[in-house]
Amino acid sequence: MLPRRLALALAVTACGPTPADTSDTSATSDAPASTTEPTTGPDAPSVCLTPHPEGIAVADAAQCINSEDAGGAIELTYETWPELVYDDCSHAEVEVDVPCVATAIDEQTTAVTITLRCTDDAAELHELTLTVTDPALFFPVCTGDELRLRYAFNDYGCPNGGHSEALVLRAAATEAILVAKFVNRIEPWLAPLDLAVADDAGCESSSNSCITTTRSAARISEAMSAPALVYDGTRRIAELGARYVVQPELIFETSPEGCETFSSVEILLARVDP
Protein backbone atom coordinates (compact mmCIF):
# COMPACT_ATOMS: atom_id res chain seq x y z
CA MET A 1 0.00 0.00 0.00
CA LEU A 2 1.46 3.33 -1.09
CA PRO A 3 0.13 5.72 1.62
CA ARG A 4 2.05 5.90 4.82
CA ARG A 5 1.95 7.74 8.13
CA LEU A 6 4.82 9.80 9.32
CA ALA A 7 4.83 9.64 13.11
CA LEU A 8 6.17 12.66 14.89
CA ALA A 9 7.32 12.73 18.52
CA LEU A 10 8.30 15.53 20.80
CA ALA A 11 10.66 14.82 23.67
CA VAL A 12 10.37 17.15 26.63
CA THR A 13 12.79 17.49 29.49
CA ALA A 14 12.15 19.69 32.52
CA CYS A 15 14.76 21.28 34.66
CA GLY A 16 14.04 22.62 38.12
CA PRO A 17 15.90 25.29 40.06
CA THR A 18 18.87 24.46 42.24
CA PRO A 19 17.69 24.19 45.87
CA ALA A 20 18.89 26.94 48.19
CA ASP A 21 21.88 26.10 50.40
CA THR A 22 20.18 25.45 53.73
CA SER A 23 23.53 25.77 55.53
CA ASP A 24 23.49 29.53 54.80
CA THR A 25 21.50 30.96 57.72
CA SER A 26 21.56 34.41 56.14
CA ALA A 27 19.17 33.40 53.30
CA THR A 28 16.05 35.54 53.50
CA SER A 29 13.82 33.97 50.77
CA ASP A 30 12.87 30.61 49.32
CA ALA A 31 14.29 29.29 46.03
CA PRO A 32 12.44 30.76 42.99
CA ALA A 33 9.77 28.67 41.31
CA SER A 34 10.60 26.90 38.03
CA THR A 35 10.06 29.00 34.90
CA THR A 36 10.11 26.06 32.48
CA GLU A 37 7.21 26.44 30.03
CA PRO A 38 5.22 23.40 28.87
CA THR A 39 5.91 22.41 25.24
CA THR A 40 2.99 20.03 24.75
CA GLY A 41 -0.68 20.02 25.66
CA PRO A 42 -3.38 22.70 25.32
CA ASP A 43 -1.17 25.46 26.74
CA ALA A 44 1.82 24.74 24.49
CA PRO A 45 3.09 27.68 22.40
CA SER A 46 2.16 27.49 18.71
CA VAL A 47 4.65 26.46 16.05
CA CYS A 48 4.08 28.46 12.85
CA LEU A 49 5.14 28.07 9.24
CA THR A 50 6.23 31.22 7.39
CA PRO A 51 5.93 31.71 3.60
CA HIS A 52 9.12 32.45 1.64
CA PRO A 53 8.23 34.49 -1.47
CA GLU A 54 11.67 36.12 -1.64
CA GLY A 55 13.03 36.20 -5.18
CA ILE A 56 9.83 34.99 -6.86
CA ALA A 57 8.78 37.28 -9.71
CA VAL A 58 5.25 38.61 -10.16
CA ALA A 59 3.26 36.89 -12.93
CA ASP A 60 3.40 38.53 -16.36
CA ALA A 61 0.22 38.33 -18.43
CA ALA A 62 1.84 39.70 -21.58
CA GLN A 63 4.43 37.25 -22.89
CA CYS A 64 5.29 33.56 -23.00
CA ILE A 65 8.09 32.74 -20.55
CA ASN A 66 10.46 29.86 -21.18
CA SER A 67 10.36 26.95 -18.77
CA GLU A 68 12.53 27.42 -15.69
CA ASP A 69 12.05 23.84 -14.40
CA ALA A 70 10.55 24.98 -11.08
CA GLY A 71 10.74 22.21 -8.49
CA GLY A 72 8.86 21.37 -5.33
CA ALA A 73 5.88 19.18 -4.55
CA ILE A 74 2.84 19.03 -2.26
CA GLU A 75 1.88 15.54 -1.09
CA LEU A 76 -0.94 14.30 1.16
CA THR A 77 -0.41 10.86 2.71
CA TYR A 78 -2.46 8.68 5.05
CA GLU A 79 -2.86 5.05 6.06
CA THR A 80 -6.40 3.77 6.36
CA TRP A 81 -8.55 6.82 5.68
CA PRO A 82 -9.67 7.67 3.12
CA GLU A 83 -9.32 4.01 2.10
CA LEU A 84 -7.53 3.50 -1.22
CA VAL A 85 -6.18 0.30 -2.75
CA TYR A 86 -3.17 0.47 -5.08
CA ASP A 87 -3.28 -3.03 -6.54
CA ASP A 88 -2.43 -3.74 -10.15
CA CYS A 89 -5.41 -2.77 -12.29
CA SER A 90 -7.48 -1.68 -9.28
CA HIS A 91 -9.72 1.34 -9.60
CA ALA A 92 -10.12 3.50 -6.50
CA GLU A 93 -11.89 6.81 -6.04
CA VAL A 94 -12.52 8.96 -2.96
CA GLU A 95 -13.69 12.47 -2.11
CA VAL A 96 -13.83 14.05 1.37
CA ASP A 97 -14.67 17.47 2.79
CA VAL A 98 -13.73 17.46 6.48
CA PRO A 99 -12.69 19.70 9.41
CA CYS A 100 -9.09 19.33 10.58
CA VAL A 101 -6.65 20.74 13.12
CA ALA A 102 -2.92 21.22 12.52
CA THR A 103 -1.36 19.27 15.39
CA ALA A 104 2.34 19.34 14.48
CA ILE A 105 4.69 21.20 12.13
CA ASP A 106 8.15 19.77 11.48
CA GLU A 107 10.11 22.28 9.39
CA GLN A 108 13.44 21.30 7.89
CA THR A 109 15.78 23.39 5.72
CA THR A 110 14.01 22.73 2.42
CA ALA A 111 10.79 20.94 3.40
CA VAL A 112 8.03 20.85 6.00
CA THR A 113 5.74 18.13 7.29
CA ILE A 114 2.37 19.17 8.73
CA THR A 115 0.30 16.66 10.69
CA LEU A 116 -3.46 17.12 10.31
CA ARG A 117 -6.01 15.52 12.64
CA CYS A 118 -9.29 15.34 10.72
CA THR A 119 -12.78 14.28 11.78
CA ASP A 120 -14.94 12.14 9.50
CA ASP A 121 -18.76 12.02 9.33
CA ALA A 122 -18.81 9.38 12.06
CA ALA A 123 -16.85 11.68 14.40
CA GLU A 124 -13.79 9.43 14.15
CA LEU A 125 -10.33 11.04 14.14
CA HIS A 126 -7.72 10.37 11.46
CA GLU A 127 -4.17 11.66 11.08
CA LEU A 128 -3.01 12.78 7.65
CA THR A 129 0.37 14.17 6.65
CA LEU A 130 0.84 17.12 4.31
CA THR A 131 4.42 17.44 3.02
CA VAL A 132 5.73 20.48 1.11
CA THR A 133 9.19 20.00 -0.41
CA ASP A 134 10.18 23.58 -1.29
CA PRO A 135 10.10 26.72 0.92
CA ALA A 136 8.71 28.69 -2.04
CA LEU A 137 5.46 26.74 -1.53
CA PHE A 138 5.23 27.28 2.24
CA PHE A 139 2.00 28.92 3.45
CA PRO A 140 0.93 30.56 6.74
CA VAL A 141 -0.30 27.96 9.25
CA CYS A 142 0.26 27.32 12.98
CA THR A 143 -0.26 24.33 15.23
CA GLY A 144 -3.72 24.53 16.74
CA ASP A 145 -5.23 26.19 13.66
CA GLU A 146 -8.67 24.93 12.66
CA LEU A 147 -8.75 24.06 8.97
CA ARG A 148 -11.01 22.64 6.27
CA LEU A 149 -9.69 20.00 3.87
CA ARG A 150 -11.35 19.09 0.60
CA TYR A 151 -9.64 16.23 -1.21
CA ALA A 152 -10.36 13.91 -4.12
CA PHE A 153 -8.29 11.11 -5.64
CA ASN A 154 -9.10 8.86 -8.59
CA ASP A 155 -6.83 5.95 -9.50
CA TYR A 156 -7.86 5.15 -13.07
CA GLY A 157 -6.81 1.50 -12.99
CA CYS A 158 -6.45 -0.64 -16.10
CA PRO A 159 -6.25 -0.34 -19.03
CA ASN A 160 -5.44 3.38 -18.97
CA GLY A 161 -3.44 3.78 -15.76
CA GLY A 162 -2.63 7.10 -14.12
CA HIS A 163 -4.60 9.14 -11.61
CA SER A 164 -6.16 12.51 -10.89
CA GLU A 165 -6.00 14.44 -7.62
CA ALA A 166 -7.48 17.64 -6.21
CA LEU A 167 -6.70 19.24 -2.82
CA VAL A 168 -7.73 22.53 -1.22
CA LEU A 169 -6.87 23.44 2.39
CA ARG A 170 -8.54 26.53 3.91
CA ALA A 171 -8.58 28.34 7.22
CA ALA A 172 -11.87 27.27 8.83
CA ALA A 173 -12.79 30.63 10.35
CA THR A 174 -12.11 32.88 7.34
CA GLU A 175 -12.26 30.34 4.46
CA ALA A 176 -8.97 31.79 3.23
CA ILE A 177 -7.27 29.46 0.75
CA LEU A 178 -3.94 28.28 2.18
CA VAL A 179 -2.71 25.69 -0.30
CA ALA A 180 -4.09 23.80 -3.31
CA LYS A 181 -3.05 21.09 -5.74
CA PHE A 182 -4.68 19.89 -8.96
CA VAL A 183 -3.40 16.93 -10.98
CA ASN A 184 -5.20 16.09 -14.23
CA ARG A 185 -8.41 17.63 -12.87
CA ILE A 186 -9.27 21.21 -11.90
CA GLU A 187 -12.21 21.34 -9.52
CA PRO A 188 -14.23 24.55 -8.93
CA TRP A 189 -13.21 24.60 -5.27
CA LEU A 190 -11.17 27.81 -5.18
CA ALA A 191 -13.93 30.44 -5.02
CA PRO A 192 -13.53 33.40 -5.04
CA LEU A 193 -10.56 32.45 -7.23
CA ASP A 194 -11.04 31.04 -10.71
CA LEU A 195 -8.35 28.72 -12.08
CA ALA A 196 -8.13 27.37 -15.62
CA VAL A 197 -5.64 26.26 -18.26
CA ALA A 198 -5.02 28.98 -20.84
CA ASP A 199 -5.06 27.25 -24.22
CA ASP A 200 -4.32 30.57 -25.92
CA ALA A 201 -1.18 31.42 -23.95
CA GLY A 202 0.83 31.91 -27.15
CA CYS A 203 3.77 29.59 -26.46
CA GLU A 204 5.52 28.06 -29.47
CA SER A 205 5.15 24.33 -30.12
CA SER A 206 8.02 21.90 -30.58
CA SER A 207 7.76 18.86 -32.87
CA ASN A 208 9.53 15.67 -33.77
CA SER A 209 8.50 12.98 -36.26
CA CYS A 210 5.49 11.83 -34.23
CA ILE A 211 4.62 14.32 -31.49
CA THR A 212 3.96 18.04 -31.27
CA THR A 213 4.25 19.42 -27.72
CA THR A 214 2.63 22.75 -26.84
CA ARG A 215 3.49 24.56 -23.63
CA SER A 216 0.70 26.53 -22.03
CA ALA A 217 -0.12 28.54 -18.90
CA ALA A 218 -2.40 28.59 -15.88
CA ARG A 219 -4.81 31.51 -15.75
CA ILE A 220 -5.86 32.58 -12.25
CA SER A 221 -8.30 35.41 -11.58
CA GLU A 222 -10.56 36.99 -8.98
CA ALA A 223 -13.60 39.21 -9.58
CA MET A 224 -11.99 42.52 -8.59
CA SER A 225 -8.46 41.83 -9.92
CA ALA A 226 -6.89 41.46 -13.35
CA PRO A 227 -6.18 37.80 -14.28
CA ALA A 228 -2.61 36.54 -14.12
CA LEU A 229 -0.92 34.04 -16.43
CA VAL A 230 1.71 31.70 -14.98
CA TYR A 231 3.51 29.75 -17.69
CA ASP A 232 4.34 26.07 -17.74
CA GLY A 233 7.52 25.21 -15.85
CA THR A 234 7.70 28.55 -14.01
CA ARG A 235 6.80 29.78 -10.54
CA ARG A 236 5.24 33.21 -10.12
CA ILE A 237 3.31 35.32 -7.61
CA ALA A 238 -0.26 36.16 -8.63
CA GLU A 239 -1.32 39.44 -7.03
CA LEU A 240 -5.08 39.19 -6.56
CA GLY A 241 -7.18 39.96 -3.46
CA ALA A 242 -4.35 38.17 -1.65
CA ARG A 243 -1.02 37.01 -3.07
CA TYR A 244 -0.44 33.41 -4.13
CA VAL A 245 2.54 31.47 -5.43
CA VAL A 246 1.40 29.52 -8.50
CA GLN A 247 3.44 26.71 -10.10
CA PRO A 248 2.06 24.86 -13.16
CA GLU A 249 3.45 21.88 -15.05
CA LEU A 250 1.36 21.55 -18.23
CA ILE A 251 2.04 19.20 -21.14
CA PHE A 252 -0.16 18.89 -24.20
CA GLU A 253 0.93 16.61 -27.03
CA THR A 254 -0.93 16.12 -30.29
CA SER A 255 0.07 13.37 -32.68
CA PRO A 256 -0.68 12.42 -36.26
CA GLU A 257 -2.81 9.37 -36.94
CA GLY A 258 -1.26 6.20 -35.57
CA CYS A 259 0.64 7.94 -32.75
CA GLU A 260 -0.40 8.20 -29.12
CA THR A 261 -1.85 11.44 -27.70
CA PHE A 262 -0.80 12.50 -24.21
CA SER A 263 -1.56 15.35 -21.82
CA SER A 264 -0.65 16.10 -18.23
CA VAL A 265 -1.66 18.92 -15.86
CA GLU A 266 -0.32 19.74 -12.39
CA ILE A 267 -0.93 23.12 -10.75
CA LEU A 268 0.27 24.00 -7.24
CA LEU A 269 -0.85 27.08 -5.33
CA ALA A 270 0.22 28.46 -1.94
CA ARG A 271 -0.88 31.60 -0.11
CA VAL A 272 1.80 34.21 0.60
CA ASP A 273 -0.10 36.64 2.86
CA PRO A 274 -0.71 35.69 6.50
Tab-separated table of N, CA and C in Angstrom, residues 9 16 64 71 84 108-109 128 136 188 205 208 213 248:
chain	number	residue	atom	x	y	z
A	9	ALA	N	7.268	12.801	17.053
A	9	ALA	CA	7.318	12.733	18.516
A	9	ALA	C	8.050	13.947	19.032
A	16	GLY	N	14.484	21.804	36.997
A	16	GLY	CA	14.036	22.616	38.125
A	16	GLY	C	15.156	23.486	38.644
A	64	CYS	N	4.975	34.953	-23.341
A	64	CYS	CA	5.289	33.563	-22.995
A	64	CYS	C	6.690	33.511	-22.385
A	71	GLY	N	10.900	23.467	-9.217
A	71	GLY	CA	10.738	22.215	-8.491
A	71	GLY	C	9.768	22.356	-7.335
A	84	LEU	N	-7.869	3.670	0.196
A	84	LEU	CA	-7.530	3.498	-1.216
A	84	LEU	C	-6.696	2.242	-1.379
A	108	GLN	N	12.037	21.535	8.154
A	108	GLN	CA	13.445	21.303	7.890
A	108	GLN	C	13.960	22.425	6.991
A	109	THR	N	15.192	22.311	6.507
A	109	THR	CA	15.784	23.389	5.720
A	109	THR	C	15.014	23.633	4.427
A	128	LEU	N	-3.513	12.693	9.004
A	128	LEU	CA	-3.005	12.780	7.652
A	128	LEU	C	-1.742	13.625	7.688
A	136	ALA	N	9.486	27.762	-1.208
A	136	ALA	CA	8.714	28.691	-2.039
A	136	ALA	C	7.228	28.379	-2.009
A	188	PRO	N	-13.825	23.161	-9.242
A	188	PRO	CA	-14.231	24.548	-8.934
A	188	PRO	C	-14.322	24.788	-7.429
A	205	SER	N	5.141	25.782	-30.216
A	205	SER	CA	5.145	24.326	-30.117
A	205	SER	C	6.480	23.787	-30.600
A	208	ASN	N	8.626	16.636	-33.166
A	208	ASN	CA	9.529	15.665	-33.769
A	208	ASN	C	8.714	14.867	-34.788
A	213	THR	N	4.478	19.033	-29.103
A	213	THR	CA	4.250	19.419	-27.716
A	213	THR	C	4.034	20.932	-27.634
A	248	PRO	N	2.690	25.859	-12.288
A	248	PRO	CA	2.057	24.865	-13.160
A	248	PRO	C	3.078	24.025	-13.943
